[in-house]
Amino acid sequence: MSELTTAKIPVTVLTGYLGAGKTTLLNRILSENHGKKYAVIVNEFGEIGIDNDLIIGADEEVFEMNNGCICCTVRGDLVRILGGLMKRKGKFDAIIVETTGLADPAPVAQTFFVDEDVQNAARLDAVVTVADAKWLSERLKDAPEAKNQIAFADVIVLNKTDLVSKAELAEVEARIRAINPYAKLHRTERCQVALADVLERGAFDLDRILELEPQFLEAGDDHDHDHHDHDHHHHDHGHDHNHGGLKHYHDEDMQSLALKSDKPVDPKKFMPWLQQLIAAEGGKILRSKGILSFSGDDDRYVFQGVHMMLEGDHQRAWKDGEARQSRLVFIGRDLPEQVIRDGFEQCIAA
């Protein structure tokens, strides 16, 4: 990564339904001896019940913890709070922003694309969704925001796995995968996940998502997938496939779409196409990400987007022996799949 991006403070957006275990995770960040300096921005102190024994100093909006972390509330404007954090002495290793259980994480994530000062100092590292293994299936039926949180995630902490049977766990994972095949999934009890698996994931080093090929789809899949041009991880069938007891759910309104090309992409065609696609369909596209190999360019170009907002940059040189592949991922509702595929085809350099 260039010096430019490494200097920026990584930001984790933490989301998840009420009671799923976000508070447990936040309390661990604020109290464990992880040797890092994290700033945690929460909606209400009351919700997370900060342990008074751990507080060493507090002013009206900010509590300093004895493990070096600080905790503050989003009173008003997130941009203002981030600005204040950046001015504090001793930069933080990372910032964690908690969103309320009912909220769509998009507006919080978008803050890191919109405000120039914020963008210069911080970068969106990953969206982490804490989900409750016992109740998630119910929530996905009745709560669109629960589905958004899953679709949006780079990392999913599937918590309370001790409260469900093996079969229920397999079912809830299949439902998650129908919505978002690309997130890293951690099964936990009482949010016992290594903090390094959740924070500072470098999720923008997109190699992680783009180790795509969600294996669970290939296992025993009887379709003959053509893997050369398209990865098609979206079952267009109304019925559940039952492979060895594992059902493949097809989510009615959420899809994920992965594209790749082994041939270089023409930046003069690709950039306008992407801009135009996002302008036209951004409302439907929750997340978009990609690594691109442009013709005549020795550096990898990476981008990520949240709805209509996009950010992208040259990231680093392609390594010797690294396959110069372009890969894109779109996750959203009612995506015009064929239009996107055809548009991308047009961008491949002649």
Short mmCIF file of C-alpha atoms in Angstrom, two decimals:
data_model
loop_
_atom_site.label_atom_id
_atom_site.label_comp_id
_atom_site.label_asym_id
_atom_site.label_seq_id
_atom_site.Cartn_x
_atom_site.Cartn_y
_atom_site.Cartn_z
CA MET A 1 0.00 0.00 0.00
CA SER A 2 1.22 3.50 -0.68
CA GLU A 3 2.43 5.65 2.20
CA LEU A 4 -0.62 7.77 1.63
CA THR A 5 -3.12 5.10 2.58
CA THR A 6 -1.15 3.51 5.41
CA ALA A 7 -1.06 6.81 7.28
CA LYS A 8 -4.84 6.92 7.43
CA ILE A 9 -6.56 5.61 10.51
CA PRO A 10 -8.64 2.50 9.79
CA VAL A 11 -12.29 2.79 10.73
CA THR A 12 -14.54 -0.15 11.52
CA VAL A 13 -18.28 0.37 11.29
CA LEU A 14 -19.93 -2.00 13.76
CA THR A 15 -23.54 -2.88 13.15
CA GLY A 16 -25.96 -5.59 14.20
CA TYR A 17 -29.40 -6.15 15.55
CA LEU A 18 -30.37 -5.22 19.11
CA GLY A 19 -29.23 -7.90 21.51
CA ALA A 20 -26.99 -9.67 19.00
CA GLY A 21 -23.86 -8.98 21.07
CA LYS A 22 -22.41 -5.70 19.83
CA THR A 23 -22.18 -4.38 23.39
CA THR A 24 -20.22 -7.42 24.53
CA LEU A 25 -17.76 -6.82 21.70
CA LEU A 26 -17.47 -3.09 22.45
CA ASN A 27 -16.87 -3.77 26.14
CA ARG A 28 -14.09 -6.19 25.23
CA ILE A 29 -12.46 -3.55 23.04
CA LEU A 30 -12.66 -1.01 25.87
CA SER A 31 -11.38 -3.29 28.61
CA GLU A 32 -9.04 -6.00 27.28
CA ASN A 33 -5.28 -5.64 27.36
CA HIS A 34 -4.83 -5.73 23.60
CA GLY A 35 -2.08 -3.11 23.70
CA LYS A 36 -3.80 -0.93 21.09
CA LYS A 37 -5.32 2.49 21.30
CA TYR A 38 -8.84 2.33 19.95
CA ALA A 39 -11.43 5.08 19.88
CA VAL A 40 -14.99 3.76 20.14
CA ILE A 41 -17.85 6.02 19.06
CA VAL A 42 -21.21 4.85 20.42
CA ASN A 43 -24.72 6.21 20.22
CA GLU A 44 -25.41 6.20 23.94
CA PHE A 45 -23.16 5.42 26.86
CA GLY A 46 -26.16 3.97 28.64
CA GLU A 47 -26.50 1.23 26.07
CA ILE A 48 -23.02 -0.08 26.61
CA GLY A 49 -22.81 0.37 30.39
CA ILE A 50 -19.23 1.46 30.79
CA ASP A 51 -17.52 -0.10 33.79
CA ASN A 52 -16.61 2.76 36.16
CA ASP A 53 -13.62 0.88 37.53
CA LEU A 54 -11.99 1.03 34.11
CA ILE A 55 -12.40 4.76 33.55
CA ILE A 56 -9.36 6.90 34.25
CA GLY A 57 -10.59 10.24 32.99
CA ALA A 58 -13.76 11.69 31.53
CA ASP A 59 -14.89 14.95 30.08
CA GLU A 60 -18.44 15.56 28.97
CA GLU A 61 -18.37 13.46 25.78
CA VAL A 62 -15.29 11.32 26.17
CA PHE A 63 -14.32 8.57 28.61
CA GLU A 64 -10.73 7.45 28.74
CA MET A 65 -10.21 3.81 29.71
CA ASN A 66 -7.29 2.36 31.61
CA ASN A 67 -6.29 0.20 28.65
CA GLY A 68 -5.61 3.35 26.62
CA CYS A 69 -8.83 3.25 24.60
CA ILE A 70 -11.38 6.01 24.63
CA CYS A 71 -15.12 5.98 24.23
CA CYS A 72 -17.29 8.87 23.07
CA THR A 73 -20.87 9.38 21.91
CA VAL A 74 -22.23 10.50 18.58
CA ARG A 75 -23.96 13.61 19.82
CA GLY A 76 -24.82 15.32 16.63
CA ASP A 77 -22.38 15.17 13.85
CA LEU A 78 -20.10 12.21 13.21
CA VAL A 79 -17.82 14.37 11.08
CA ARG A 80 -17.31 16.82 13.97
CA ILE A 81 -16.49 13.99 16.39
CA LEU A 82 -14.02 12.42 13.99
CA GLY A 83 -12.37 15.82 13.56
CA GLY A 84 -12.03 16.08 17.35
CA LEU A 85 -10.53 12.59 17.60
CA MET A 86 -7.96 13.37 14.92
CA LYS A 87 -6.77 16.38 16.93
CA ARG A 88 -6.28 14.42 20.16
CA LYS A 89 -2.69 13.71 21.13
CA GLY A 90 -1.35 10.34 20.06
CA LYS A 91 -3.22 9.06 17.05
CA PHE A 92 -5.34 5.97 17.46
CA ASP A 93 -4.63 2.56 16.01
CA ALA A 94 -8.22 2.41 14.84
CA ILE A 95 -11.65 3.92 15.30
CA ILE A 96 -14.81 1.89 15.82
CA VAL A 97 -18.17 3.47 15.06
CA GLU A 98 -21.22 1.70 16.42
CA THR A 99 -24.51 2.14 14.59
CA THR A 100 -27.84 1.67 16.34
CA GLY A 101 -29.40 -1.75 16.03
CA LEU A 102 -32.21 -0.51 13.83
CA ALA A 103 -30.06 1.58 11.56
CA ASP A 104 -28.89 1.05 8.05
CA PRO A 105 -25.07 1.24 8.19
CA ALA A 106 -24.89 3.04 4.82
CA PRO A 107 -25.01 6.67 6.02
CA VAL A 108 -22.29 6.04 8.59
CA ALA A 109 -20.09 4.28 6.04
CA GLN A 110 -20.72 7.09 3.56
CA THR A 111 -19.24 9.65 5.95
CA PHE A 112 -15.84 8.27 5.02
CA PHE A 113 -16.41 9.04 1.35
CA VAL A 114 -17.96 12.46 1.71
CA ASP A 115 -16.03 14.76 3.98
CA GLU A 116 -12.62 15.71 2.67
CA ASP A 117 -10.98 16.19 6.07
CA VAL A 118 -12.25 12.83 7.24
CA GLN A 119 -11.12 11.21 4.02
CA ASN A 120 -7.62 12.60 4.41
CA ALA A 121 -7.28 11.26 7.93
CA ALA A 122 -9.32 8.05 8.03
CA ARG A 123 -10.38 5.24 5.74
CA LEU A 124 -13.27 2.84 5.95
CA ASP A 125 -11.61 -0.44 6.86
CA ALA A 126 -14.53 -2.82 7.21
CA VAL A 127 -18.18 -3.08 8.09
CA VAL A 128 -18.62 -5.69 10.80
CA THR A 129 -22.09 -7.10 11.50
CA VAL A 130 -22.84 -8.98 14.70
CA ALA A 131 -25.71 -11.40 14.13
CA ASP A 132 -27.60 -13.60 16.56
CA ALA A 133 -27.57 -17.23 15.44
CA LYS A 134 -30.80 -17.96 17.26
CA TRP A 135 -32.92 -15.07 15.99
CA LEU A 136 -31.39 -14.04 12.70
CA SER A 137 -33.61 -16.24 10.51
CA GLU A 138 -36.70 -14.64 12.07
CA ARG A 139 -35.24 -11.15 11.71
CA LEU A 140 -34.45 -11.72 8.05
CA LYS A 141 -38.13 -12.48 7.44
CA ASP A 142 -39.54 -9.40 9.15
CA ALA A 143 -36.83 -6.74 9.23
CA PRO A 144 -35.32 -5.32 6.03
CA GLU A 145 -32.61 -3.58 8.06
CA ALA A 146 -31.37 -6.94 9.34
CA LYS A 147 -30.97 -8.03 5.74
CA ASN A 148 -29.19 -4.77 4.87
CA GLN A 149 -26.74 -5.29 7.71
CA ILE A 150 -25.85 -8.76 6.40
CA ALA A 151 -25.60 -7.58 2.79
CA PHE A 152 -23.42 -4.71 3.85
CA ALA A 153 -20.89 -6.64 5.90
CA ASP A 154 -17.25 -7.37 5.17
CA VAL A 155 -17.07 -9.45 8.35
CA ILE A 156 -19.96 -11.23 10.05
CA VAL A 157 -19.71 -12.32 13.66
CA LEU A 158 -22.36 -15.01 14.02
CA ASN A 159 -22.83 -14.98 17.77
CA LYS A 160 -24.68 -17.18 20.29
CA THR A 161 -23.93 -20.28 18.25
CA ASP A 162 -24.10 -22.28 21.50
CA LEU A 163 -27.86 -21.64 21.61
CA VAL A 164 -28.70 -23.41 18.36
CA SER A 165 -28.45 -26.95 17.02
CA LYS A 166 -26.02 -27.91 14.24
CA ALA A 167 -28.88 -28.01 11.76
CA GLU A 168 -30.15 -24.56 12.78
CA LEU A 169 -26.64 -23.18 12.49
CA ALA A 170 -26.26 -24.65 8.99
CA GLU A 171 -29.59 -23.11 8.01
CA VAL A 172 -28.78 -19.65 9.32
CA GLU A 173 -25.40 -19.72 7.57
CA ALA A 174 -27.03 -20.72 4.30
CA ARG A 175 -29.43 -17.79 4.65
CA ILE A 176 -26.51 -15.43 5.29
CA ARG A 177 -24.66 -16.79 2.28
CA ALA A 178 -27.69 -16.33 0.03
CA ILE A 179 -27.54 -12.62 0.84
CA ASN A 180 -23.78 -12.13 1.07
CA PRO A 181 -21.40 -14.86 -0.08
CA TYR A 182 -18.31 -12.71 0.31
CA ALA A 183 -18.14 -11.68 3.95
CA LYS A 184 -15.70 -13.40 6.28
CA LEU A 185 -17.81 -15.36 8.76
CA HIS A 186 -16.78 -16.07 12.37
CA ARG A 187 -18.91 -18.32 14.58
CA THR A 188 -18.77 -17.19 18.20
CA GLU A 189 -20.19 -17.65 21.67
CA ARG A 190 -20.36 -14.45 23.76
CA CYS A 191 -18.51 -12.65 20.96
CA GLN A 192 -15.28 -14.50 21.73
CA VAL A 193 -13.63 -13.57 18.47
CA ALA A 194 -10.02 -12.43 18.23
CA LEU A 195 -10.14 -8.65 17.95
CA ALA A 196 -7.64 -8.87 15.11
CA ASP A 197 -10.30 -10.78 13.13
CA VAL A 198 -12.67 -7.86 13.46
CA LEU A 199 -10.53 -4.73 13.61
CA GLU A 200 -7.93 -3.50 11.14
CA ARG A 201 -8.88 -6.13 8.64
CA GLY A 202 -7.43 -4.16 5.77
CA ALA A 203 -10.67 -5.13 4.07
CA PHE A 204 -9.84 -2.49 1.53
CA ASP A 205 -6.92 -4.64 0.59
CA LEU A 206 -9.55 -6.34 -1.43
CA ASP A 207 -7.62 -9.52 -1.94
CA ARG A 208 -9.57 -10.75 0.99
CA ILE A 209 -12.98 -10.56 -0.57
CA LEU A 210 -11.58 -11.43 -3.88
CA GLU A 211 -10.32 -14.75 -2.72
CA LEU A 212 -13.91 -15.08 -3.81
CA GLU A 213 -15.09 -18.48 -4.97
CA PRO A 214 -17.28 -19.11 -1.95
CA GLN A 215 -16.43 -22.78 -1.65
CA PHE A 216 -19.74 -23.78 -0.15
CA LEU A 217 -21.42 -23.19 -3.48
CA GLU A 218 -19.08 -25.46 -5.36
CA ALA A 219 -19.35 -28.33 -2.92
CA GLY A 220 -21.32 -31.05 -4.62
CA ASP A 221 -22.89 -28.52 -6.93
CA ASP A 222 -24.09 -30.42 -9.95
CA HIS A 223 -24.16 -27.46 -12.33
CA ASP A 224 -21.37 -27.14 -14.79
CA HIS A 225 -20.16 -23.63 -14.00
CA ASP A 226 -18.08 -21.89 -16.60
CA HIS A 227 -15.38 -20.41 -14.43
CA HIS A 228 -13.39 -18.66 -17.09
CA ASP A 229 -15.34 -15.49 -17.50
CA HIS A 230 -18.06 -15.37 -14.92
CA ASP A 231 -18.41 -16.40 -11.35
CA HIS A 232 -22.06 -16.88 -10.91
CA HIS A 233 -22.93 -17.30 -7.28
CA HIS A 234 -26.54 -16.52 -7.54
CA HIS A 235 -29.03 -19.33 -7.92
CA ASP A 236 -31.87 -18.36 -10.19
CA HIS A 237 -34.02 -21.18 -9.00
CA GLY A 238 -37.11 -20.86 -6.91
CA HIS A 239 -36.44 -24.09 -5.07
CA ASP A 240 -33.78 -24.94 -2.52
CA HIS A 241 -30.97 -27.17 -3.64
CA ASN A 242 -30.31 -29.82 -1.13
CA HIS A 243 -26.73 -31.00 -1.25
CA GLY A 244 -25.76 -33.34 1.53
CA GLY A 245 -28.26 -31.77 3.87
CA LEU A 246 -27.09 -28.21 3.16
CA LYS A 247 -29.80 -26.10 1.65
CA HIS A 248 -28.88 -23.31 -0.72
CA TYR A 249 -31.20 -20.43 -0.14
CA HIS A 250 -31.99 -18.02 -2.86
CA ASP A 251 -32.80 -14.63 -1.48
CA GLU A 252 -35.72 -13.06 -3.29
CA ASP A 253 -34.53 -9.49 -3.35
CA MET A 254 -30.81 -9.48 -2.51
CA GLN A 255 -28.23 -10.61 -4.99
CA SER A 256 -24.50 -10.67 -5.22
CA LEU A 257 -22.73 -10.54 -8.51
CA ALA A 258 -19.06 -11.24 -9.19
CA LEU A 259 -17.31 -10.43 -12.45
CA LYS A 260 -13.80 -11.12 -13.56
CA SER A 261 -11.57 -10.75 -16.54
CA ASP A 262 -8.13 -12.12 -17.28
CA LYS A 263 -7.71 -9.56 -20.05
CA PRO A 264 -6.77 -5.98 -19.19
CA VAL A 265 -9.53 -3.42 -18.83
CA ASP A 266 -9.55 -0.11 -20.70
CA PRO A 267 -9.63 2.68 -18.08
CA LYS A 268 -11.07 5.18 -20.59
CA LYS A 269 -14.09 2.92 -20.93
CA PHE A 270 -14.25 1.50 -17.43
CA MET A 271 -14.27 4.71 -15.39
CA PRO A 272 -17.20 6.34 -17.26
CA TRP A 273 -19.08 3.03 -17.24
CA LEU A 274 -18.68 2.58 -13.48
CA GLN A 275 -19.67 6.20 -12.78
CA GLN A 276 -22.72 5.90 -14.99
CA LEU A 277 -23.74 2.53 -13.50
CA ILE A 278 -23.48 3.87 -9.96
CA ALA A 279 -25.38 7.03 -10.89
CA ALA A 280 -28.18 4.98 -12.46
CA GLU A 281 -28.35 1.99 -10.11
CA GLY A 282 -26.57 3.16 -6.95
CA GLY A 283 -29.81 3.13 -4.99
CA LYS A 284 -29.99 -0.63 -5.54
CA ILE A 285 -26.29 -1.33 -5.05
CA LEU A 286 -25.44 -1.56 -1.34
CA ARG A 287 -21.75 -2.33 -1.77
CA SER A 288 -19.45 -2.42 -4.77
CA LYS A 289 -15.77 -3.31 -4.75
CA GLY A 290 -13.12 -4.20 -7.22
CA ILE A 291 -9.48 -4.67 -8.11
CA LEU A 292 -8.64 -3.73 -11.69
CA SER A 293 -5.83 -4.41 -14.05
CA PHE A 294 -5.85 -1.51 -16.50
CA SER A 295 -4.12 -1.78 -19.85
CA GLY A 296 -0.75 -0.03 -19.87
CA ASP A 297 -0.75 0.33 -16.09
CA ASP A 298 1.59 -1.53 -13.74
CA ASP A 299 -0.38 -0.62 -10.62
CA ARG A 300 -3.50 -2.27 -9.31
CA TYR A 301 -6.50 0.03 -9.11
CA VAL A 302 -8.93 -0.64 -6.27
CA PHE A 303 -12.31 0.90 -5.61
CA GLN A 304 -15.13 0.47 -3.17
CA GLY A 305 -18.55 2.02 -3.07
CA VAL A 306 -21.55 2.45 -0.81
CA HIS A 307 -24.70 3.19 -2.81
CA MET A 308 -23.91 6.28 -4.93
CA MET A 309 -20.58 7.01 -3.27
CA LEU A 310 -17.38 5.69 -4.75
CA GLU A 311 -13.74 5.94 -3.84
CA GLY A 312 -10.85 4.46 -5.72
CA ASP A 313 -7.11 4.73 -6.04
CA HIS A 314 -4.02 3.06 -7.37
CA GLN A 315 -2.99 0.78 -4.59
CA ARG A 316 0.33 -0.86 -5.36
CA ALA A 317 2.28 -2.41 -8.22
CA TRP A 318 1.24 -5.85 -9.41
CA LYS A 319 3.72 -8.32 -8.00
CA ASP A 320 5.85 -10.54 -10.20
CA GLY A 321 3.98 -13.71 -10.93
CA GLU A 322 0.70 -12.30 -9.59
CA ALA A 323 -2.21 -13.05 -11.93
CA ARG A 324 -3.29 -9.70 -13.33
CA GLN A 325 -6.99 -10.32 -13.00
CA SER A 326 -9.73 -7.77 -12.69
CA ARG A 327 -12.47 -8.70 -10.27
CA LEU A 328 -15.58 -6.84 -9.23
CA VAL A 329 -18.28 -7.53 -6.70
CA PHE A 330 -21.72 -5.93 -6.45
CA ILE A 331 -24.18 -6.67 -3.65
CA GLY A 332 -27.65 -5.19 -3.76
CA ARG A 333 -31.37 -5.45 -4.35
CA ASP A 334 -32.87 -6.32 -7.72
CA LEU A 335 -29.60 -5.78 -9.56
CA PRO A 336 -29.85 -5.52 -13.35
CA GLU A 337 -27.46 -8.41 -13.67
CA GLN A 338 -27.23 -8.81 -17.42
CA VAL A 339 -26.86 -5.06 -17.95
CA ILE A 340 -23.91 -5.03 -15.54
CA ARG A 341 -22.26 -8.06 -17.14
CA ASP A 342 -22.65 -6.68 -20.66
CA GLY A 343 -21.40 -3.25 -19.61
CA PHE A 344 -18.29 -4.70 -18.03
CA GLU A 345 -17.61 -6.84 -21.13
CA GLN A 346 -17.57 -3.63 -23.19
CA CYS A 347 -14.78 -2.25 -20.99
CA ILE A 348 -12.34 -5.08 -21.66
CA ALA A 349 -9.48 -3.71 -23.78
CA ALA A 350 -9.57 -4.82 -27.39
#
